[in-house]
Short mmCIF file of C-alpha atoms in Angstrom, two decimals:
data_model
loop_
_atom_site.label_atom_id
_atom_site.label_comp_id
_atom_site.label_asym_id
_atom_site.label_seq_id
_atom_site.Cartn_x
_atom_site.Cartn_y
_atom_site.Cartn_z
CA UNK A 3 19.68 -10.35 -5.64
CA UNK A 4 21.39 -11.47 -2.46
CA UNK A 5 24.01 -13.97 -1.97
CA UNK A 6 23.26 -16.22 0.98
CA UNK A 7 26.12 -18.08 2.48
CA UNK A 8 24.36 -21.47 3.21
CA UNK A 9 26.20 -23.43 6.03
CA UNK A 10 26.00 -26.55 4.13
CA UNK A 11 26.61 -25.47 0.38
CA UNK A 12 28.42 -22.15 0.69
CA UNK A 13 27.48 -18.93 -0.93
CA UNK A 14 24.60 -19.30 -3.33
CA UNK A 15 22.25 -17.12 -5.22
CA UNK A 16 19.17 -16.07 -3.24
CA UNK A 17 16.90 -17.49 -5.94
CA UNK A 18 17.64 -20.87 -4.68
CA UNK A 19 16.20 -19.80 -1.07
CA UNK A 20 12.70 -19.05 0.02
CA UNK A 21 12.07 -16.90 2.91
CA UNK A 22 9.71 -18.55 5.71
CA UNK A 23 9.47 -16.39 8.76
CA UNK A 24 11.20 -14.62 11.62
CA UNK A 25 12.96 -16.46 14.51
CA UNK A 26 10.73 -14.58 16.98
CA UNK A 27 7.70 -16.04 15.18
CA UNK A 28 8.45 -19.65 15.64
CA UNK A 29 5.74 -21.19 17.76
CA UNK A 30 7.16 -23.60 20.19
CA UNK A 31 4.90 -26.83 20.41
CA UNK A 32 3.93 -26.25 24.00
CA UNK A 33 3.39 -22.51 23.66
CA UNK A 34 0.30 -21.27 25.64
CA UNK A 35 -2.58 -19.70 23.64
CA UNK A 36 -1.45 -16.25 24.34
CA UNK A 37 2.22 -16.81 23.18
CA UNK A 38 0.98 -18.72 20.04
CA UNK A 39 -1.19 -15.89 19.12
CA UNK A 40 1.41 -13.38 19.55
CA UNK A 41 4.00 -15.18 17.62
CA UNK A 42 1.59 -16.29 14.64
CA UNK A 43 0.07 -12.96 14.05
CA UNK A 44 2.78 -10.27 14.96
CA UNK A 45 6.37 -9.47 14.00
CA UNK A 46 9.11 -7.32 15.58
CA UNK A 47 9.47 -6.04 11.92
CA UNK A 48 12.47 -3.86 12.78
CA UNK A 49 14.02 -1.24 10.29
CA UNK A 50 17.34 -2.87 11.06
CA UNK A 51 18.67 -6.27 11.90
CA UNK A 52 16.62 -9.40 12.59
CA UNK A 53 16.99 -13.17 12.41
CA UNK A 54 15.14 -14.83 9.84
CA UNK A 55 14.37 -18.38 8.87
CA UNK A 56 15.08 -19.29 5.32
CA UNK A 57 15.21 -22.63 3.44
CA UNK A 58 17.56 -23.60 0.69
CA UNK A 59 14.63 -24.92 -1.17
CA UNK A 60 16.50 -25.40 -4.58
CA UNK A 61 19.64 -26.86 -2.99
CA UNK A 62 20.42 -28.87 0.06
CA UNK A 63 16.67 -27.93 1.22
CA UNK A 64 17.81 -27.44 4.85
CA UNK A 65 16.36 -24.71 6.94
CA UNK A 66 18.63 -22.01 8.40
CA UNK A 67 18.71 -18.82 10.26
CA UNK A 68 19.93 -15.77 8.38
CA UNK A 69 20.80 -12.56 10.24
CA UNK A 70 20.20 -9.78 7.88
CA UNK A 71 19.73 -6.01 7.84
CA UNK A 72 16.34 -5.02 6.25
CA UNK A 73 17.39 -1.78 4.73
CA UNK A 74 20.91 -2.64 3.43
CA UNK A 75 20.24 -6.40 2.84
CA UNK A 76 23.71 -6.98 4.49
CA UNK A 77 23.95 -10.61 5.70
CA UNK A 78 26.06 -10.73 8.97
CA UNK A 79 25.47 -14.47 9.79
CA UNK A 80 23.77 -17.62 8.52
CA UNK A 81 23.60 -20.79 10.84
CA UNK A 82 22.20 -24.15 10.45
CA UNK A 83 18.96 -25.19 12.08
CA UNK A 84 18.65 -29.09 13.08
CA UNK A 85 19.64 -31.80 15.72
CA UNK A 86 23.25 -30.81 15.43
CA UNK A 87 22.55 -27.01 15.77
CA UNK A 88 20.27 -27.48 18.81
CA UNK A 89 21.97 -26.34 22.10
CA UNK B 23 -5.72 30.45 -0.82
CA UNK B 24 -6.71 31.55 -4.43
CA UNK B 25 -8.98 29.20 -6.28
CA UNK B 26 -7.64 27.64 -9.47
CA UNK B 27 -10.01 27.95 -12.49
CA UNK B 28 -9.76 28.61 -16.14
CA UNK B 29 -10.29 32.22 -15.35
CA UNK B 30 -7.46 32.60 -13.11
CA UNK B 31 -5.34 30.92 -15.62
CA UNK B 32 -6.48 33.10 -18.36
CA UNK B 33 -5.96 36.29 -16.27
CA UNK B 34 -2.50 34.88 -15.31
CA UNK B 35 -1.74 34.55 -19.14
CA UNK B 36 -2.16 38.44 -19.44
CA UNK B 37 0.18 39.17 -16.39
CA UNK B 38 2.97 36.72 -17.29
CA UNK B 39 1.79 33.97 -14.84
CA UNK B 40 3.22 35.95 -12.02
CA UNK B 41 0.12 35.21 -9.79
CA UNK B 42 1.07 31.91 -8.66
CA UNK B 43 1.50 31.46 -4.88
CA UNK B 44 2.84 28.32 -3.00
CA UNK B 45 0.21 25.91 -2.60
CA UNK B 46 0.79 25.29 1.21
CA UNK B 47 2.86 27.05 3.95
CA UNK B 48 6.03 25.88 5.48
CA UNK B 49 5.37 26.46 9.10
CA UNK B 50 7.55 26.09 12.32
CA UNK B 51 6.04 23.30 14.37
CA UNK B 52 4.06 24.77 17.54
CA UNK B 53 4.51 23.43 20.95
CA UNK B 54 1.28 21.54 21.04
CA UNK B 55 -1.40 20.33 18.67
CA UNK B 56 -4.76 18.82 19.38
CA UNK B 57 -4.04 16.09 16.81
CA UNK B 58 -0.73 15.08 15.42
CA UNK B 59 -0.72 12.83 12.26
CA UNK B 60 2.50 11.06 11.67
CA UNK B 61 3.07 10.67 8.06
CA UNK B 62 2.55 13.30 5.03
CA UNK B 63 1.55 10.83 2.42
CA UNK B 64 -1.77 10.85 0.73
CA UNK B 65 -3.56 8.95 3.58
CA UNK B 66 -2.17 11.36 6.22
CA UNK B 67 -2.97 14.49 4.37
CA UNK B 68 -6.48 13.22 3.56
CA UNK B 69 -6.98 12.67 7.21
CA UNK B 70 -5.83 16.04 8.05
CA UNK B 71 -8.12 17.66 5.34
CA UNK B 72 -11.26 15.72 6.57
CA UNK B 73 -10.47 16.42 10.24
CA UNK B 74 -10.57 20.15 9.40
CA UNK B 75 -13.27 19.96 6.85
CA UNK B 76 -15.80 17.72 8.40
CA UNK B 77 -14.92 17.82 11.96
CA UNK B 78 -14.16 21.51 12.15
CA UNK B 79 -10.73 21.05 14.17
CA UNK B 80 -8.11 23.59 13.57
CA UNK B 81 -5.12 22.71 15.62
CA UNK B 82 -3.67 19.86 13.59
CA UNK B 83 -0.27 19.08 12.34
CA UNK B 84 1.00 16.52 9.77
CA UNK B 85 4.52 15.45 10.35
CA UNK B 86 6.66 14.19 7.42
CA UNK B 87 10.03 12.78 7.61
CA UNK B 88 11.01 13.54 4.07
CA UNK B 89 8.70 15.51 1.72
CA UNK B 90 4.93 15.07 1.33
CA UNK B 91 3.87 12.12 -1.04
CA UNK B 92 7.42 10.92 -1.41
CA UNK B 93 6.72 7.48 0.13
CA UNK B 94 4.22 5.14 -1.22
CA UNK B 95 1.93 7.71 -2.55
CA UNK B 96 4.66 8.41 -5.20
CA UNK B 97 5.78 4.55 -5.62
CA UNK B 98 2.32 2.89 -6.72
CA UNK B 99 0.50 2.22 -9.88
CA UNK B 100 -2.26 4.61 -9.21
CA UNK B 101 -4.97 1.91 -9.66
CA UNK B 102 -8.49 2.90 -8.11
CA UNK B 103 -11.18 0.07 -7.81
CA UNK B 104 -13.49 -1.18 -5.17
CA UNK B 105 -14.00 -4.83 -6.58
CA UNK B 106 -13.30 -6.78 -3.60
CA UNK B 107 -15.44 -9.85 -2.59
CA UNK B 108 -15.64 -9.48 1.13
CA UNK B 109 -18.16 -6.90 2.32
CA UNK B 110 -15.99 -5.00 4.82
CA UNK B 111 -13.54 -4.55 1.98
CA UNK B 112 -15.78 -3.61 -0.81
CA UNK B 113 -17.81 -1.13 1.38
CA UNK B 114 -14.72 0.77 2.58
CA UNK B 115 -13.16 1.01 -0.96
CA UNK B 116 -16.67 1.83 -2.58
CA UNK B 117 -16.99 4.80 -0.11
CA UNK B 118 -13.62 5.83 -1.25
CA UNK B 119 -14.42 5.33 -5.05
CA UNK B 120 -17.54 7.62 -4.65
CA UNK B 121 -15.11 10.24 -3.35
CA UNK B 122 -12.79 9.86 -6.14
CA UNK B 123 -15.29 10.57 -8.53
CA UNK B 124 -16.00 14.04 -7.04
CA UNK B 125 -12.42 14.53 -5.73
CA UNK B 126 -11.17 17.12 -8.17
CA UNK B 127 -14.04 19.42 -7.62
CA UNK B 128 -13.87 18.82 -3.89
CA UNK B 129 -10.21 19.83 -3.64
CA UNK B 130 -10.26 22.33 -6.55
CA UNK B 131 -7.21 20.47 -7.79
CA UNK B 132 -7.16 18.13 -10.89
CA UNK B 133 -6.33 14.90 -9.68
CA UNK B 134 -6.62 13.48 -13.12
CA UNK B 135 -9.14 10.58 -11.85
CA UNK B 136 -9.73 8.63 -15.21
CA UNK B 137 -12.52 6.01 -14.65
CA UNK B 138 -11.53 3.85 -17.73
CA UNK B 139 -12.72 0.58 -16.21
CA UNK B 140 -10.80 -2.05 -13.98
CA UNK B 141 -10.69 -5.38 -15.47
CA UNK B 142 -9.85 -8.85 -13.90
CA UNK B 143 -8.92 -11.71 -16.40
CA UNK B 144 -10.08 -15.04 -15.99
CA UNK B 145 -7.78 -17.73 -17.32
CA UNK B 146 -9.75 -20.92 -16.37
CA UNK B 147 -13.18 -22.19 -15.69
CA UNK B 148 -12.30 -21.92 -11.90
CA UNK B 149 -11.17 -18.28 -12.42
CA UNK B 150 -14.58 -17.37 -14.13
CA UNK B 151 -16.44 -18.99 -11.29
CA UNK B 152 -14.50 -16.97 -8.76
CA UNK B 153 -14.98 -13.69 -10.76
CA UNK B 154 -18.70 -14.39 -11.10
CA UNK B 155 -18.97 -15.00 -7.27
CA UNK B 156 -17.00 -11.61 -6.62
CA UNK B 157 -19.20 -9.71 -9.12
CA UNK B 158 -22.37 -11.12 -7.53
CA UNK B 159 -21.05 -10.14 -4.03
CA UNK B 160 -20.30 -6.61 -5.10
CA UNK B 161 -23.82 -6.10 -6.88
CA UNK B 162 -25.48 -7.26 -3.73
CA UNK B 163 -24.01 -4.08 -2.23
CA UNK B 164 -24.91 -1.93 -5.13
CA UNK B 165 -21.40 -1.77 -6.55
CA UNK B 166 -21.05 -2.05 -10.48
CA UNK B 167 -19.41 -5.24 -11.89
CA UNK B 168 -19.97 -6.90 -15.13
CA UNK B 169 -18.74 -10.16 -16.20
CA UNK B 170 -17.13 -10.36 -19.64
CA UNK B 171 -17.21 -12.96 -22.29
CA UNK B 172 -13.83 -13.85 -24.17
CA UNK B 173 -15.03 -11.74 -27.10
CA UNK B 174 -15.97 -8.67 -24.94
CA UNK B 175 -12.56 -8.82 -23.31
CA UNK B 176 -10.85 -9.06 -26.95
CA UNK B 177 -12.89 -6.23 -28.11
CA UNK B 178 -11.98 -4.04 -25.26
CA UNK B 179 -8.15 -4.86 -25.28
CA UNK B 180 -7.33 -5.82 -28.92
CA UNK B 181 -3.57 -6.31 -27.94
CA UNK B 182 -4.23 -9.07 -25.42
CA UNK B 183 -2.93 -12.45 -26.68
CA UNK B 184 -6.25 -14.18 -26.94
CA UNK B 185 -5.04 -17.22 -28.83
CA UNK B 186 -5.96 -20.66 -27.68
CA UNK B 187 -2.32 -21.64 -27.15
CA UNK B 188 -1.49 -18.31 -25.27
CA UNK B 189 0.76 -18.89 -22.16
CA UNK B 190 -2.11 -17.78 -20.11
CA UNK B 191 -5.13 -18.24 -22.07
CA UNK B 192 -7.94 -15.80 -21.52
CA UNK B 193 -11.59 -17.04 -21.10
CA UNK B 194 -13.27 -13.88 -20.00
CA UNK B 195 -13.05 -11.13 -17.37
CA UNK B 196 -14.81 -9.14 -14.68
CA UNK B 197 -14.93 -5.22 -15.18
CA UNK B 198 -15.63 -2.51 -12.84
CA UNK B 199 -16.38 0.48 -15.19
CA UNK B 200 -16.24 2.91 -12.53
CA UNK B 201 -12.80 1.99 -11.61
CA UNK B 202 -9.49 3.50 -13.28
CA UNK B 203 -6.39 5.53 -12.52
CA UNK B 204 -5.62 8.76 -10.82
CA UNK B 205 -2.42 11.04 -10.72
CA UNK B 206 -0.52 9.99 -7.52
CA UNK B 207 1.31 13.27 -6.78
CA UNK B 208 -1.86 15.48 -7.31
CA UNK B 209 -3.80 13.44 -4.69
CA UNK B 210 -1.12 14.24 -2.17
CA UNK B 211 -0.71 17.88 -3.27
CA UNK B 212 -4.41 18.47 -3.83
CA UNK B 213 -5.07 17.27 -0.11
CA UNK B 214 -2.09 19.15 1.15
CA UNK B 215 -3.38 22.44 -0.35
CA UNK B 216 -6.87 21.76 0.97
CA UNK B 217 -5.68 20.96 4.51
CA UNK B 218 -3.48 23.84 4.55
CA UNK B 219 -5.86 26.29 3.58
CA UNK B 220 -8.08 25.10 6.52
CA UNK B 221 -5.26 25.73 8.96
CA UNK B 222 -3.47 22.46 9.18
CA UNK B 223 0.31 22.80 9.61
CA UNK B 224 2.23 20.52 7.31
CA UNK B 225 5.82 20.01 8.65
CA UNK B 226 8.16 18.45 6.18
CA UNK B 227 11.55 17.06 7.11
CA UNK B 228 10.41 16.32 10.57
CA UNK B 229 10.93 12.72 11.48
CA UNK B 230 9.21 11.17 14.74
CA UNK B 231 12.05 9.57 16.78
CA UNK B 232 9.92 8.68 19.91
CA UNK B 233 6.73 9.12 21.80
CA UNK B 234 6.29 11.13 25.01
CA UNK B 235 4.44 9.05 27.58
CA UNK B 236 2.39 9.93 30.58
CA UNK B 237 1.58 6.68 32.08
CA UNK B 238 -0.27 4.50 29.74
CA UNK B 239 -1.13 7.43 27.39
CA UNK B 240 0.75 9.21 24.59
CA UNK B 241 0.81 12.98 25.25
CA UNK B 242 3.24 13.93 22.26
CA UNK B 243 6.18 13.06 20.10
CA UNK B 244 10.04 13.57 20.01
CA UNK B 245 11.06 14.71 16.40
CA UNK B 246 14.16 15.77 14.58
CA UNK B 247 12.81 19.20 15.30
CA UNK B 248 12.10 18.91 18.91
CA UNK B 249 9.34 17.76 21.18
CA UNK B 250 5.77 18.42 20.30
CA UNK B 251 2.83 17.86 22.59
CA UNK B 252 -0.33 16.43 21.26
CA UNK B 253 -3.85 15.47 22.49
CA UNK B 254 -4.09 12.47 20.10
CA UNK B 255 -1.44 10.97 17.75
CA UNK B 256 -2.45 9.16 14.54
CA UNK B 257 0.25 6.94 13.03
CA UNK B 258 -0.21 6.95 9.13
CA UNK B 259 2.97 5.77 7.87
CA UNK B 260 2.21 2.51 5.92
CA UNK B 261 5.34 0.92 5.01
CA UNK B 262 6.87 2.04 8.14
CA UNK B 263 4.18 1.14 10.62
CA UNK B 264 6.28 -1.64 12.24
CA UNK B 265 9.16 0.88 12.82
CA UNK B 266 7.02 3.51 14.18
CA UNK B 267 4.70 1.46 16.25
CA UNK B 268 7.98 -0.10 17.60
CA UNK B 269 8.95 3.40 19.08
CA UNK B 270 5.79 3.00 21.21
CA UNK B 271 6.67 -0.49 22.17
CA UNK B 272 3.90 -2.03 19.92
CA UNK B 273 4.31 -5.29 18.07
CA UNK B 274 2.00 -5.32 14.93
CA UNK B 275 0.59 -7.96 12.72
CA UNK B 276 2.56 -6.47 9.88
CA UNK B 277 5.60 -7.37 8.03
CA UNK B 278 7.20 -4.69 5.70
CA UNK B 279 8.05 -5.95 2.23
CA UNK B 280 9.16 -4.27 -1.03
CA UNK B 281 6.82 -3.86 -4.04
CA UNK B 282 8.04 -2.99 -7.49
CA UNK B 283 6.51 -1.24 -10.51
CA UNK B 284 7.74 -0.05 -13.74
CA UNK B 285 6.78 2.18 -16.72
CA UNK B 286 7.81 2.09 -20.42
CA UNK B 287 8.44 5.04 -22.66
CA UNK B 288 5.39 6.75 -23.80
CA UNK B 289 3.40 5.66 -26.89
CA UNK B 290 0.12 6.06 -28.39
CA UNK B 291 -3.05 4.70 -26.65
CA UNK B 292 -2.55 0.90 -26.58
CA UNK B 293 -4.23 -0.27 -23.28
CA UNK B 294 -7.69 0.96 -22.93
CA UNK B 295 -8.47 -0.05 -19.27
CA UNK B 296 -6.71 -1.40 -16.21
CA UNK B 297 -5.86 -4.82 -17.14
CA UNK B 298 -5.33 -6.97 -13.94
CA UNK B 299 -4.64 -10.69 -13.34
CA UNK B 300 -5.15 -12.05 -10.01
CA UNK B 301 -4.02 -15.67 -10.97
CA UNK B 302 -0.97 -14.14 -12.23
CA UNK B 303 -0.69 -11.07 -10.01
CA UNK B 304 -0.07 -8.76 -12.84
CA UNK B 305 -1.61 -5.36 -13.47
CA UNK B 306 -1.12 -3.21 -16.71
CA UNK B 307 -2.41 0.27 -17.42
CA UNK B 308 -1.24 3.25 -19.61
CA UNK B 309 -0.71 6.53 -18.04
CA UNK B 310 -1.98 9.73 -19.47
CA UNK B 311 1.57 10.62 -20.74
CA UNK B 312 1.53 7.29 -22.72
CA UNK B 313 3.82 5.21 -20.56
CA UNK B 314 2.70 1.71 -20.01
CA UNK B 315 2.78 1.14 -16.21
CA UNK B 316 2.86 -2.32 -14.83
CA UNK B 317 3.80 -4.32 -11.67
CA UNK B 318 3.51 -7.62 -10.12
CA UNK B 319 4.22 -9.47 -6.94
CA UNK B 320 6.00 -8.10 -3.78
CA UNK B 321 9.40 -9.32 -3.06
CA UNK B 322 8.25 -12.05 -0.68
CA UNK B 323 10.81 -11.39 2.27
CA UNK B 324 10.98 -8.54 4.77
CA UNK B 325 12.68 -5.37 3.51
CA UNK B 326 12.70 -1.64 4.34
CA UNK B 327 14.80 -0.93 1.33
CA UNK B 328 13.00 1.15 -1.18
CA UNK B 329 14.54 -0.78 -3.95
CA UNK B 330 13.78 -4.12 -5.34
CA UNK B 331 15.38 -7.23 -6.75
CA UNK B 332 15.47 -7.80 -10.47
CA UNK B 333 14.45 -11.37 -10.20
CA UNK B 334 11.02 -10.42 -9.05
CA UNK B 335 10.84 -7.63 -11.72
CA UNK B 336 11.75 -10.38 -14.23
CA UNK B 337 8.70 -12.41 -13.17
CA UNK B 338 6.31 -9.28 -13.50
CA UNK B 339 7.80 -8.64 -16.93
CA UNK B 340 7.49 -12.24 -18.07
CA UNK B 341 3.66 -12.17 -17.14
CA UNK B 342 3.07 -8.66 -18.78
CA UNK B 343 4.65 -9.87 -22.06
CA UNK B 344 2.63 -13.10 -21.96
CA UNK B 345 -0.60 -11.18 -21.76
CA UNK B 346 0.21 -8.34 -24.01
CA UNK B 347 3.05 -9.46 -26.41
CA UNK B 348 3.33 -5.98 -28.14
CA UNK B 349 4.96 -4.79 -24.87
CA UNK B 350 8.14 -6.47 -25.91
CA UNK B 351 8.83 -3.72 -28.47
CA UNK B 352 8.84 -1.12 -25.71
CA UNK B 353 11.74 0.22 -23.70
CA UNK B 354 11.43 0.28 -19.93
CA UNK B 355 12.46 3.64 -18.85
CA UNK B 356 11.99 3.60 -15.08
CA UNK B 357 11.39 1.08 -12.32
CA UNK B 358 10.67 1.92 -8.59
CA UNK B 359 9.67 0.27 -5.37
CA UNK B 360 7.93 1.22 -2.28
CA UNK B 361 7.75 -0.49 1.08
CA UNK B 362 4.42 -2.11 1.68
CA UNK B 363 2.87 -2.94 5.08
CA UNK B 364 1.95 -6.60 4.56
CA UNK B 365 -0.84 -7.34 7.14
CA UNK B 366 -1.50 -10.86 8.37
CA UNK B 367 -4.72 -11.14 6.66
CA UNK B 368 -4.23 -8.90 3.51
CA UNK B 369 -6.63 -5.95 4.97
CA UNK B 370 -5.74 -2.72 6.37
CA UNK B 371 -5.63 -2.00 10.12
CA UNK B 372 -7.45 1.25 11.24
CA UNK B 373 -8.42 2.22 14.83
CA UNK B 374 -7.13 2.36 18.35
CA UNK B 375 -3.91 0.78 19.70
CA UNK B 376 -3.41 -0.67 23.24
CA UNK B 377 -1.59 2.75 24.06
CA UNK B 378 -4.23 5.41 24.92
CA UNK B 379 -4.47 8.44 22.72
CA UNK B 380 -2.37 6.54 20.06
CA UNK B 381 -4.07 5.55 16.76
CA UNK B 382 -3.02 3.36 13.86
CA UNK B 383 -3.72 3.49 10.05
CA UNK B 384 -1.66 1.11 8.35
CA UNK B 385 -1.38 -2.52 6.85
CA UNK B 386 -2.55 -1.60 3.46
CA UNK B 387 -0.46 -4.28 1.76
CA UNK B 388 -0.17 -3.37 -2.04
CA UNK B 389 -3.59 -1.68 -2.26
CA UNK B 390 -3.56 1.53 -0.26
CA UNK B 391 -3.56 4.26 -3.15
CA UNK B 392 -7.15 3.65 -4.03
CA UNK B 393 -8.32 3.90 -0.50
CA UNK B 394 -6.61 7.32 0.10
CA UNK B 395 -10.07 9.22 0.36
CA UNK B 396 -11.97 6.56 2.32
CA UNK B 397 -8.81 5.95 4.66
CA UNK B 398 -8.63 9.76 5.33
CA UNK B 399 -12.17 10.21 5.81
CA UNK B 400 -12.89 7.29 8.29
CA UNK B 401 -9.55 7.72 10.16
CA UNK B 402 -10.46 11.26 10.46
CA UNK B 403 -13.64 10.35 12.11
CA UNK B 404 -11.55 7.93 14.55
CA UNK B 405 -9.13 10.64 15.34
CA UNK B 406 -11.84 13.27 16.22
CA UNK B 407 -14.23 11.09 18.06
CA UNK B 408 -11.95 8.41 19.59
CA UNK B 409 -14.34 5.77 18.23
CA UNK B 410 -14.36 3.73 15.07
CA UNK B 411 -16.27 4.79 12.01
CA UNK B 412 -18.98 2.28 10.82
CA UNK B 413 -16.68 1.45 7.72
CA UNK B 414 -13.51 0.99 9.59
CA UNK B 415 -14.84 -0.76 12.70
CA UNK B 416 -14.24 -4.16 11.09
CA UNK B 417 -10.49 -3.29 10.58
CA UNK B 418 -9.66 -2.87 14.28
CA UNK B 419 -6.00 -3.95 15.38
CA UNK B 420 -7.61 -6.47 17.91
CA UNK B 421 -9.33 -8.31 15.04
CA UNK B 422 -6.53 -11.06 14.96
CA UNK B 423 -6.83 -12.15 18.49
CA UNK B 424 -10.52 -12.23 18.09
CA UNK B 425 -10.36 -14.62 15.10
CA UNK B 426 -12.26 -11.96 13.13
CA UNK B 427 -9.65 -11.62 10.19
CA UNK B 428 -10.76 -10.15 6.91
CA UNK B 429 -8.73 -12.64 4.65
CA UNK B 430 -9.81 -11.95 0.99
CA UNK B 431 -7.51 -14.42 -0.36
CA UNK B 432 -7.83 -17.03 2.35
CA UNK B 433 -4.18 -17.46 2.62
CA UNK B 434 -3.93 -17.34 6.43
CA UNK B 435 -1.42 -15.50 8.57
CA UNK B 436 1.32 -15.57 6.06
CA UNK B 437 2.37 -12.09 4.72
CA UNK B 438 4.84 -13.70 2.25
CA UNK B 439 2.16 -15.98 0.71
CA UNK B 440 -0.20 -13.17 -0.54
#
């Protein structure tokens, strides 16, 4: 089991979290059909590091972006998503 | 290649069994092949075998980064069945099931196919309606399916918890009697031996690191053993499809996930068929050696690590124990996991890619082993002719943008919800 450093609650067991999708597959509300199709139906799926959207479902229930290595499971970053995290 | 037979075994007995030869060669890669298949698992080796056998092609290579059959072919639960509800799926798998029934003779290699029956359990009225509907759909296409009553299930599998207050009460089942299990290694080795004897070069420890392009076409591959030219290249690396297709700049409707399975110590026969529950997602069978093999859900997040997480295994074990309480007396001796290509509708992808001369066979989710012969046969047709086979045509890569998905579970484009 992985330990995910929730930006709100600190390090917690992975069993409290649910994986949703990757950042590259989040469909913007104004995406044209081509882009929406690509994002809905394809993934980069690298054998390496990717940015993933996880949710601390059995904790603070917040969404976050976890940067994780797909082979070693090493988590190199975890940042909050939400109004305060927007650029 | 010498034929295996009882007679050759007997003759060997008189000469100290010194007659055994390697079952396939270990050739150096040539500079060019008409067709290169990337991936020496069951599917890749079967593809090479049928290319040589059915299409008469000789100049073929199978490139394998590790050793043949060392990926998902050696990491599954060896279940063979064709009991799908949707027509394209059950037609493809049924074609494969028919090949399974003659495979040991075809390959002159005992793949230990054991048609002991593959049974789905029904736990509720809704389950039974779904199973009846599935059975009807199969029988419409001439595939065997029998709906079982609760008593019939209890008679077939006396160790199931049939009590009314069971954690997962059993109301009945749906059995495909021609389904069963096979020996995973033997399938890879049998196809390898067959393909090799027909002139196919099986090149192990040869990882593809890139594609050689000429305009919009692929004309070869870069490997850890040098550049190899090719007329056509077929990717056949389910589990790593995303990675290999990525080398050609393709983004696939596939997410790689880990799927775990486990086996107990060997005991006398206690599980007679293959017991599966799709409402729980648990499947239990007993190997010829006596070990009870079972597995459950994939780890529902992307991973290329060929090892799983205990919390998912715990879920599978809990389901297994609830269905067959006697399993609690057994020791688990081994667990393993494979990397599965989870596609976005739960069905495989076989056919052309947007890159000329590059073909793809992948996206088998957690059900590729049973398809090995059908996958190889139809993919060989596609690689030889450049066109889809009637059975793999519905599984083209562009079906997602056309809205023609083959979604058996009806759960939409979410690989982690299957």
